[in-house]
Structure formats: C-alpha cells, structure tokens
XYZ file of C-alpha atoms in Angstrom:
587
model
C 85.940 177.461 38.626
C 82.795 176.246 36.893
C 80.311 179.035 36.188
C 77.585 176.761 34.816
C 75.526 177.122 38.040
C 75.264 180.886 37.570
C 74.565 180.454 33.849
C 71.750 178.000 34.522
C 70.342 180.204 37.300
C 70.323 183.265 35.017
C 68.558 181.344 32.216
C 65.909 180.107 34.666
C 65.545 183.614 36.088
C 64.762 185.063 32.673
C 62.772 182.113 31.296
C 60.408 181.890 34.276
C 59.703 185.618 34.303
C 61.026 185.877 37.853
C 62.791 189.153 37.009
C 59.439 190.890 37.460
C 58.701 189.242 40.822
C 61.905 188.721 42.796
C 65.378 190.209 42.986
C 68.185 188.139 41.407
C 70.014 187.528 44.689
C 66.934 186.025 46.371
C 66.202 183.882 43.311
C 69.782 182.591 43.432
C 69.572 181.842 47.172
C 66.240 180.082 46.636
C 67.732 177.756 44.018
C 70.694 176.836 46.229
C 68.495 176.109 49.244
C 66.118 174.169 46.985
C 69.055 171.986 45.923
C 69.771 171.297 49.597
C 66.231 169.989 49.842
C 66.999 167.626 46.956
C 70.216 166.647 48.761
C 68.380 165.629 51.938
C 65.646 163.890 49.920
C 68.255 161.799 48.087
C 69.795 160.737 51.410
C 66.281 159.881 52.640
C 65.638 157.685 49.584
C 69.048 155.982 49.814
C 68.531 155.046 53.460
C 65.015 153.837 52.674
C 66.264 151.673 49.784
C 68.925 150.075 51.970
C 66.740 149.394 55.017
C 63.316 148.939 53.455
C 61.604 151.373 55.840
C 60.849 155.080 55.715
C 61.857 155.353 59.381
C 65.485 155.185 58.289
C 64.918 158.087 55.917
C 63.336 160.199 58.643
C 66.185 159.463 61.050
C 68.715 160.358 58.338
C 67.057 163.733 57.817
C 66.885 164.385 61.573
C 70.584 163.637 62.070
C 71.507 165.696 58.996
C 69.650 168.774 60.288
C 70.851 168.451 63.888
C 74.474 168.055 62.747
C 74.185 170.648 59.949
C 77.320 172.442 61.201
C 79.245 169.334 60.097
C 77.111 168.163 57.158
C 76.880 171.312 55.033
C 78.357 174.780 54.638
C 75.184 176.253 53.163
C 74.419 178.413 56.217
C 77.446 180.659 55.943
C 78.776 180.177 52.407
C 75.929 179.907 49.928
C 77.627 180.174 46.487
C 80.197 177.384 47.050
C 80.452 174.992 44.094
C 79.913 172.034 46.452
C 76.490 173.391 47.437
C 75.487 173.140 43.786
C 77.215 169.817 43.093
C 76.732 167.547 46.124
C 72.909 167.285 45.750
C 73.466 165.719 42.317
C 76.083 163.383 43.754
C 73.578 162.303 46.413
C 71.037 161.581 43.641
C 73.685 159.565 41.797
C 74.425 157.516 44.920
C 70.699 156.877 45.452
C 70.417 155.626 41.859
C 73.580 153.515 42.231
C 72.227 151.979 45.451
C 69.051 150.914 43.686
C 71.003 149.686 40.653
C 73.236 147.404 42.754
C 70.303 145.673 44.449
C 70.058 142.036 43.424
C 66.265 141.870 43.140
C 65.829 144.843 40.775
C 63.740 144.288 37.631
C 64.688 145.418 34.110
C 62.661 148.629 34.171
C 64.124 149.552 37.533
C 67.654 149.017 36.209
C 66.974 151.219 33.190
C 65.570 154.006 35.360
C 68.531 153.827 37.743
C 70.969 153.869 34.808
C 69.279 156.919 33.313
C 69.267 158.778 36.657
C 72.909 157.829 37.266
C 73.968 159.113 33.843
C 72.166 162.447 34.233
C 73.294 163.074 37.818
C 76.925 161.984 37.202
C 77.269 164.325 34.238
C 75.580 167.244 36.060
C 77.749 166.689 39.135
C 80.866 166.811 36.959
C 79.761 170.046 35.315
C 79.043 171.801 38.609
C 82.304 171.260 40.523
C 85.902 171.218 39.342
C 86.843 168.653 42.015
C 84.009 166.228 41.172
C 86.232 163.771 39.307
C 88.286 163.143 42.458
C 85.144 162.140 44.363
C 84.027 159.943 41.466
C 87.497 158.350 41.502
C 86.894 157.210 45.095
C 83.525 155.847 44.036
C 85.066 153.989 41.079
C 87.721 152.542 43.414
C 84.940 151.326 45.742
C 83.160 149.650 42.819
C 86.436 148.075 41.700
C 86.897 146.510 45.138
C 83.271 145.379 45.090
C 83.868 143.705 41.728
C 87.199 142.202 42.859
C 85.512 140.478 45.792
C 82.883 139.039 43.410
C 80.133 140.616 45.464
C 78.201 141.722 42.393
C 77.954 140.837 38.742
C 80.791 142.465 36.792
C 78.428 143.521 34.014
C 76.564 145.942 36.293
C 79.759 147.523 37.595
C 81.153 147.933 34.086
C 77.964 149.682 33.001
C 78.753 152.284 35.673
C 82.293 152.613 34.258
C 80.779 153.409 30.847
C 78.717 156.177 32.477
C 81.959 157.646 33.867
C 83.583 157.587 30.418
C 80.553 159.233 28.799
C 80.376 161.952 31.480
C 84.127 162.667 31.316
C 84.259 163.189 27.568
C 81.002 165.136 27.391
C 82.241 167.288 30.270
C 85.578 167.753 28.490
C 83.805 169.132 25.417
C 81.272 171.338 27.224
C 83.885 172.728 29.625
C 85.816 174.106 26.652
C 88.272 171.184 26.424
C 89.095 171.067 30.113
C 92.358 169.114 30.136
C 92.063 168.414 33.886
C 89.415 165.784 33.057
C 91.738 163.991 30.623
C 94.568 163.723 33.152
C 92.233 162.902 36.049
C 92.848 159.652 37.969
C 89.210 158.726 37.299
C 89.762 158.392 33.541
C 92.981 156.424 34.025
C 91.313 154.013 36.462
C 88.226 153.438 34.315
C 90.257 152.848 31.147
C 92.519 150.441 33.068
C 89.448 148.556 34.372
C 87.949 148.255 30.900
C 91.274 147.039 29.440
C 91.685 144.518 32.255
C 88.137 143.298 31.575
C 89.028 142.693 27.912
C 92.163 140.754 28.888
C 90.413 138.699 31.555
C 90.183 134.971 30.873
C 87.086 132.887 31.463
C 88.094 130.658 34.375
C 85.796 128.584 36.528
C 85.046 130.387 39.778
C 86.354 128.984 43.041
C 89.366 127.229 41.531
C 92.946 128.000 42.480
C 93.598 129.454 39.023
C 90.628 131.787 39.408
C 92.016 133.104 42.693
C 95.443 133.691 41.147
C 93.810 135.475 38.190
C 91.968 137.760 40.638
C 95.266 138.798 42.226
C 96.889 139.322 38.812
C 93.873 141.360 37.657
C 94.077 143.563 40.766
C 97.791 144.187 40.219
C 97.227 144.825 36.491
C 94.533 147.452 37.150
C 96.676 149.320 39.701
C 99.735 149.289 37.411
C 97.778 150.320 34.329
C 96.077 153.173 36.209
C 99.377 154.704 37.324
C 101.000 154.149 33.922
C 98.116 155.644 31.944
C 97.950 158.675 34.225
C 101.676 159.350 33.795
C 101.412 158.968 30.009
C 98.391 161.294 29.818
C 100.185 163.962 31.835
C 103.200 163.693 29.523
C 101.223 164.274 26.331
C 98.262 166.435 27.433
C 99.058 170.073 28.338
C 97.414 170.754 31.678
C 97.432 172.811 34.856
C 95.873 170.115 36.951
C 96.120 171.427 40.511
C 99.884 170.999 40.918
C 99.708 172.923 44.176
C 97.464 170.198 45.621
C 100.182 167.565 45.243
C 102.760 169.873 46.810
C 100.365 170.599 49.668
C 99.795 166.883 50.319
C 103.556 166.246 50.323
C 104.035 168.905 53.004
C 100.894 167.825 54.887
C 102.152 164.252 55.288
C 105.706 165.298 56.099
C 107.201 164.088 52.812
C 108.648 167.515 52.092
C 109.525 170.770 53.856
C 108.955 174.209 52.412
C 109.166 177.906 53.207
C 106.705 178.710 50.435
C 104.106 181.214 51.641
C 101.157 179.627 49.814
C 101.836 176.089 51.046
C 102.348 177.188 54.652
C 99.309 179.455 54.501
C 97.157 176.544 53.289
C 98.525 174.334 56.061
C 97.433 176.939 58.604
C 93.822 176.977 57.392
C 91.496 175.325 59.900
C 89.577 173.473 57.188
C 92.790 171.793 55.961
C 93.897 170.530 59.368
C 92.841 167.335 61.145
C 89.359 167.388 62.728
C 89.125 168.876 66.194
C 87.783 167.070 69.252
C 84.713 169.317 69.106
C 83.710 167.662 65.828
C 83.619 164.172 67.370
C 81.974 165.523 70.512
C 79.117 167.069 68.498
C 78.518 163.807 66.606
C 78.566 161.861 69.875
C 76.144 164.218 71.652
C 73.581 163.664 68.894
C 74.139 159.856 69.263
C 75.194 159.695 65.586
C 78.802 158.568 65.989
C 78.192 155.637 68.406
C 75.476 154.130 66.194
C 77.548 154.707 63.047
C 80.506 152.853 64.550
C 78.233 149.985 65.640
C 76.636 149.670 62.190
C 79.971 149.966 60.397
C 81.611 147.258 62.529
C 78.728 144.793 62.013
C 78.557 145.424 58.244
C 82.334 145.274 57.836
C 82.726 142.012 59.786
C 79.826 140.457 57.882
C 81.408 141.590 54.604
C 84.750 140.022 55.559
C 82.925 136.829 56.525
C 81.324 136.637 53.075
C 84.630 137.370 51.322
C 86.483 134.613 53.207
C 83.729 132.157 52.372
C 84.062 133.018 48.708
C 87.851 132.699 48.874
C 87.472 129.236 50.383
C 85.159 128.326 47.518
C 82.016 127.860 49.607
C 78.786 128.385 47.700
C 76.489 131.161 48.901
C 72.805 131.714 48.219
C 72.181 134.292 45.500
C 69.019 135.546 47.199
C 69.612 136.603 50.804
C 66.659 136.305 53.177
C 66.134 137.942 56.564
C 66.668 134.644 58.381
C 70.132 134.220 56.850
C 71.588 137.067 58.927
C 74.124 137.843 56.219
C 73.949 141.572 55.617
C 77.518 141.512 54.287
C 76.364 139.641 51.212
C 74.312 142.536 49.818
C 76.319 144.405 47.151
C 74.783 147.836 47.802
C 75.634 147.590 51.507
C 79.220 146.560 50.838
C 79.672 149.404 48.357
C 78.555 151.906 50.997
C 80.823 150.375 53.638
C 83.877 150.643 51.353
C 82.918 154.141 50.221
C 82.324 155.493 53.721
C 85.655 154.054 54.911
C 87.481 155.824 52.071
C 85.672 159.121 52.696
C 86.162 158.787 56.456
C 89.897 158.204 56.021
C 90.174 161.486 54.120
C 87.996 163.336 56.645
C 90.308 162.194 59.460
C 93.204 163.967 57.714
C 91.508 167.126 56.404
C 88.585 168.603 58.347
C 87.105 170.345 55.300
C 86.335 166.930 53.794
C 83.980 166.112 56.669
C 81.213 167.718 54.596
C 81.566 164.839 52.134
C 81.638 162.136 54.814
C 79.222 163.211 57.575
C 76.014 163.136 55.424
C 76.727 159.494 54.610
C 77.458 158.803 58.262
C 73.879 159.974 58.936
C 72.531 157.771 56.174
C 74.500 154.624 57.079
C 73.794 154.899 60.821
C 70.064 155.410 60.198
C 69.920 152.476 57.781
C 71.645 150.199 60.284
C 69.473 150.825 63.332
C 66.312 150.516 61.207
C 67.373 147.353 59.353
C 66.094 144.051 60.809
C 68.743 142.243 58.758
C 71.556 143.970 60.653
C 70.091 142.982 64.027
C 69.600 139.384 62.844
C 73.246 139.304 61.737
C 74.320 140.434 65.202
C 72.054 137.949 66.999
C 73.324 135.071 64.821
C 76.857 135.851 65.984
C 75.713 136.053 69.617
C 73.864 132.706 69.181
C 70.725 134.111 70.789
C 68.351 131.283 71.700
C 65.965 132.634 74.371
C 64.027 134.752 71.855
C 63.607 134.156 68.124
C 66.272 136.368 66.437
C 63.987 137.502 63.616
C 61.178 138.532 65.964
C 63.540 140.442 68.246
C 65.216 142.067 65.227
C 61.855 143.291 63.893
C 60.988 144.762 67.296
C 64.372 146.486 67.709
C 64.357 147.856 64.143
C 61.245 149.839 65.082
C 61.873 150.484 68.773
C 65.488 151.737 68.551
C 64.869 154.435 65.871
C 61.699 155.492 67.709
C 63.609 155.951 70.971
C 66.423 157.796 69.155
C 63.878 160.033 67.418
C 62.077 160.913 70.647
C 65.345 161.701 72.455
C 66.515 163.897 69.565
C 63.138 165.668 69.535
C 63.280 166.348 73.269
C 66.866 167.606 73.276
C 67.302 169.388 69.939
C 63.849 170.522 68.758
C 63.610 173.456 71.252
C 67.097 174.590 70.170
C 66.113 174.508 66.500
C 62.960 176.524 67.183
C 64.968 179.089 69.152
C 67.468 179.435 66.303
C 64.678 179.868 63.754
C 63.126 182.656 65.840
C 66.422 184.543 66.149
C 66.703 187.471 63.756
C 70.404 187.991 63.175
C 71.821 191.105 61.579
C 75.118 191.785 59.843
C 77.044 194.451 61.746
C 80.394 195.650 60.437
C 80.216 199.454 60.136
C 83.840 199.851 59.010
C 83.375 197.516 56.053
C 80.048 199.138 55.162
C 81.703 202.582 55.232
C 84.488 201.309 52.970
C 82.030 199.905 50.429
C 80.016 203.112 50.510
C 83.153 205.206 49.889
C 84.158 203.017 46.932
C 80.727 203.344 45.337
C 80.611 207.131 45.805
C 84.204 208.273 45.430
C 86.216 205.729 43.419
C 86.408 206.069 39.619
C 84.446 203.456 37.681
C 87.629 202.143 36.046
C 89.530 201.843 39.355
C 91.295 198.569 40.204
C 91.703 197.684 43.892
C 94.445 195.576 45.499
C 94.387 193.945 48.939
C 93.804 190.627 50.649
C 91.832 188.094 48.545
C 88.992 187.891 51.091
C 88.457 191.653 51.081
C 88.758 191.792 47.286
C 86.036 189.160 46.982
C 83.758 191.250 49.202
C 84.480 194.403 47.162
C 83.766 192.584 43.904
C 80.426 191.301 45.204
C 79.299 194.473 46.996
C 80.431 197.152 44.550
C 81.245 195.465 41.235
C 84.580 197.329 40.990
C 87.566 195.523 39.481
C 90.055 193.823 41.835
C 93.479 192.241 41.453
C 92.769 188.969 43.271
C 89.965 186.730 44.490
C 89.664 184.152 47.308
C 90.004 181.158 44.971
C 92.641 178.547 45.747
C 92.280 176.035 42.915
C 94.548 177.713 40.365
C 98.349 178.105 40.447
C 98.324 181.519 38.750
C 95.777 182.918 41.200
C 97.757 181.568 44.135
C 100.938 183.272 42.891
C 99.010 186.502 42.379
C 97.578 186.311 45.910
C 101.050 185.741 47.360
C 102.425 188.757 45.513
C 99.595 191.007 46.682
C 100.087 189.811 50.274
C 103.586 191.322 50.139
C 102.018 194.586 51.338
C 102.260 192.999 54.815
C 105.925 191.993 54.434
C 109.222 193.780 55.127
C 109.732 195.002 51.578
C 110.639 198.415 50.198
C 108.078 200.902 48.919
C 109.561 200.553 45.447
C 109.152 196.743 45.452
C 105.519 196.983 46.532
C 104.876 199.697 43.952
C 106.298 197.521 41.159
C 104.205 194.544 42.227
C 100.953 196.525 42.365
C 101.485 198.363 39.100
C 102.295 195.072 37.354
C 98.682 194.089 38.087
C 97.440 197.544 36.956
C 96.123 198.407 40.422
C 95.046 202.008 41.126
C 94.176 201.706 44.811
C 95.675 199.745 47.707
C 93.698 198.744 50.816
C 95.622 197.876 53.983
C 93.688 195.960 56.656
C 94.601 196.745 60.236
C 93.428 193.281 61.332
C 96.124 191.603 59.203
C 98.847 194.191 59.760
C 98.496 194.018 63.573
C 97.383 190.380 63.756
C 98.068 188.830 67.163
C 95.473 186.183 67.927
C 96.077 183.294 65.526
C 98.152 180.166 65.916
C 101.868 180.768 66.382
C 103.658 180.900 63.052
C 100.385 181.142 61.108
C 99.968 184.909 60.941
C 100.197 186.252 57.393
C 103.137 188.505 58.255
C 105.006 185.597 59.923
C 104.540 183.384 56.877
C 105.745 186.190 54.599
C 108.842 186.733 56.756
C 109.645 183.008 56.574
C 109.136 182.920 52.788
C 111.251 186.058 52.293
C 114.004 184.800 54.617
C 113.613 187.552 57.204
C 113.425 185.265 60.248
C 114.971 182.022 61.456
C 112.790 179.137 60.262
C 114.719 176.099 61.549
C 117.938 175.244 63.321
C 120.894 175.771 61.034
C 119.282 178.595 59.054
C 121.149 181.848 58.862
C 119.522 184.821 60.558
C 118.632 187.451 57.970
C 117.373 190.934 58.736
C 115.448 193.156 56.391
C 116.675 196.740 56.159
C 113.073 197.822 55.578
C 110.271 198.060 58.101
C 106.980 196.285 57.599
C 105.308 198.044 54.688
C 101.792 198.159 56.148
C 103.180 200.005 59.216
C 105.570 202.318 57.404
C 103.086 203.483 54.783
C 100.776 204.852 57.523
C 103.456 207.250 58.818
C 103.392 209.310 55.603
C 107.089 209.941 55.067
C 109.404 209.570 52.094
C 109.781 207.369 50.107
C 106.303 205.964 50.868
C 104.462 209.202 50.128
C 106.216 209.323 46.771
C 104.430 206.184 45.638
C 101.201 206.150 47.686
C 98.714 208.841 48.729
C 96.206 208.114 51.482
C 92.690 208.990 50.340
C 90.465 207.282 52.918
C 90.736 205.557 56.305
C 88.703 204.347 59.248
C 89.432 202.121 62.236
C 89.915 198.982 60.124
C 90.964 200.049 56.622
C 93.456 202.424 55.024
C 93.009 203.198 51.332
C 95.940 204.556 49.290
C 95.919 205.820 45.751
C 98.848 204.434 43.770
C 100.543 207.413 42.145
C 100.993 207.267 38.399
C 103.537 210.117 38.459
C 106.094 209.665 41.227
C 107.235 212.826 42.999
C 110.363 212.333 45.102
C 110.170 214.474 48.235
C 112.931 214.908 50.782
C-alpha cells in the first residue's frame, strides 16, 4: 500500500502551520474532500472540451452528485487509495482529451503533455493498482492508433509518458518490482518495438491493410512474451492472489481455499445488482448514456469501414458533416468506456471507475450538436434543417434534464445535508475505552481484520492483522487469525496466535453466531469448507472435527481452554481473552 498520500499530507500540515489551527484528522479529511472537488472539476472540463459547451460540464457534475453512491466511495471510506488517486487520473484524461483534438495548437499540445506527465506520474504514486487502469488506457490508444483515427506520433508521445512514469515510480517506490512486471510496461515496450519495425507503406493499399493486421498480431504476441520473460527474471509478488481469484470467478478453477471463497462472497466483487441499474435509470443517466454510446459507436464503425475501403475522409470535421465518429478524442472515450464498462459488469466494485465517465459521456452527448446532426443524417431528416434542429436540441435537452433533476433530487439533497447523523455503537466504544485504560502499552491484539483496523486507528495499539487484501502474506495471516472461528483445538489456536506474538484475543459475537449472510458465505462456513469439516461437493468424503467451534468453547471456561486463555473483559458484542504465557493445566 502506498503511503505517499499520508506523507504528503503530513508535510503540508507542518509546512502550512496548520498544526496550530486545526487537528490533523480534519486537515486530512479536508485534503481528501478537496481532491474530490478537483475530480469533479476535471470531469467538468473533459465534458466541456468534448462538447464545446459548459452546459455539458454542469450536467456531468449534477449526475455525478446525484449518483454519488455509485460514483465515489468518499462518503463512507475516506482514506481509500482510490480517493487520492482517481482525481489525478481524471486530470490526466482531461489533458489527454485536449491533446487528441485535431485543431490544437503547439502551445496547447505542450501544456496538455506537461499536465499528462505530471498527473500520470502522481496517479501511479498514489495507488498500487494504477498501472492496471493505465494498461486499459494504453490498450484504448493502441486501438485508436490501429484504426488510423489519429496521428501515430501523438499516441506514441503518450507511450513515452507511460515509460517515464513507470521507471520514475519504480525508483521512488523503493524499486517496486510490480511496476516492472506490470502489463502496462510490456504493452508499451511492445508498441514501441512494433513502431520501430513498421515499414513505410502507402496508406489505403492492400499491403498497408495486411501490415496493419500483422502489426496488431505482433503487438499482442510481444506483450504476452515480454510479460512472461519479465516475470521469469524479476523477483516479484505481483498480486498472485488476483489471478487465482479471477480463475475462480470465471469458473476456470474450483477451490476450497478460505481466502478465495471469502473474496468471492464480498458484495463489491460480485456482479452489479439490479438496484445499481435502477438508480442510474431513475436519474435518467443510463438511458442517455446508452443512446450516446450507440450513436458514437456506430459512427466510429462507419468511419473505420470507410478507411478500410480506402475512401478519403476530410481531415477537418465540420458540424454539417455529421461524422462524430471521426473525432479521435471521442473514439478514445468510446473504446475506454466500453472496456471499463465490461469490467464493471463483472465486478461491482469497479463501477466507481466506470460510472463517473458514464456521467461525462452522457452529458457530452446530449449537449453536442454534432451528435444530433449525426443522428439526423442517418434518419435523412428533410422537414427541418438538421444543423438548426441539432443546435436547438443541444440546448433544450440538457435544460429539460437539468430542470427535472432539480425538481426531483434537489429537495432530497437539501434534506440529507440538514441531517445530523451520529455514530452509535456503545459496545465498540466500550471496547476501545477498555483497551486505552487497561491494556499494557506493548500489548498486541488478534481478531478479525476489520476490528483490528478499527483498534489500530482508535487506540494506536499494535495488532496482528489489517483489512488489506492486496498482499499474499497479509491474506495468509488473516486466514490464520480467522481460525478462532473454526473447529480447531485450543492448542492449535494458541500456537497460531503466539506465532504472531499476540497477547490478547478478541472474539466477536457477530461473527461467531453469524446467521444473516448469504448461504455458504459465513466466515465459519468458509473455514469449515477449507478445513474439510463439511461436505463441499458431491463425491467429497464427510469429515467431522472432534473439536467444537473454538469461539463457542472458549466462552464456557473449561479445560483445556482456560489453560491457554483467560477472559479479562466482555460485553454484549466482544469477548477479550489474555493469551497465557505460562500454561497451567487444570483438570
């Protein structure tokens, strides 16, 4: 996990003299929410650049705020790395959109290049998964270049920015090998090599078309080959659990592994629910997005087929042409949103990457006269001049949408802003208070990762695990600690906890007596499957454990459990046990 956000925040906190004015936690929250303002502003600018009107930017912001449950997780999980990183990615996309425009002057190109370089590098430093998102972007640019929808020189300048950001990030992240074995580096190197090997052939000829196909195949083959070679020679721990998870997710493999099955049960890693699509439809976002996407995609395919047939196309596209699919920045966004949308349809947690750009693309489309002209050209509209009607609709449609959103959602937003919500969890508060007052300063606590994260934040005491799921070692540690809810002996649990130098064990009643979650997704069920204590599938042998469930047995206070663990605190939700250093065997 990248800790540069906290490092930067602490430097700013001291350098600005804010330590005399505001508490650190409020300064931190202020920075994160300020970045969300930059995020929305970047989406505003991108939509404005694409459509040519500020109305599109305003509509983007309105849809983003109304659908904030699906566009950002800032409201209920402030310190997430994505909340620090995605604003910079939005700035990078805004700069890339301007850079791909055909009518940009030299100074504009230089500014966009500079902004792209700074935002790409910062994005990579803020989030350990950033290179995967940049890989999708690079793939979109590769397709854009393959279809000859933009000059190759511009696209290859972006590839150089990727290379620069990767190697600078590798050095400043203390030689992070995950960047060297990332698919982004392999793809960019393959693209640059293919560019060097490319022959100068006259466009539109049969040979040129064959060379395009060969180039496409060469890039794909080189990317896979380079990535395999890099992983063979570069020592790395590059999220191996992610590949295993995807294999199980898509049915390519079966497993009884606790971690994999636990991840599969997480709501954010399942397919989107119907409620998600219903919310987007109620705000009118999804219908307009689908309309805009279909028109832009069909226009793009029309332009591609014309190029394949060798037909010459005007370099400068006017409003009367009705050819929105010929604009490189539009086609890039169409390809990119399709790739992001495909991922969001598989894993709900990725909707936070896709939905903001749904807002931006839908707003651009309804506010763009060029899109309406493209549609009217296909419909062969003759009663009214297409351009005149397009100009009227590009102002009337967003105005009507804005007024309807204002009428329906503005009172709700005002009501939510006036609500003063309060955290109420007396059992957890009592536990934290007891730890601060009674536990030794050097104590180490063991329990579920979520509770350990809360203890670490609220008290500062040392814990054995944290709710982080991007590291194989941490995942194994979490699985071992979760064994306190399995059917294992007191001695086994004692050995596991002492191996992590834990002094105190916290058993949560909500996990031990869990009843309300999806069938087969309770922690204790997953542990029983992993430990072979239940039938998992037909043909498996039924295996019983001679031990009761540890979290139940330890509460009864009888031997051998009292030999290893001494209860020191409890309330309705939590039971705290001191792990004995000297074991006394009682009858």
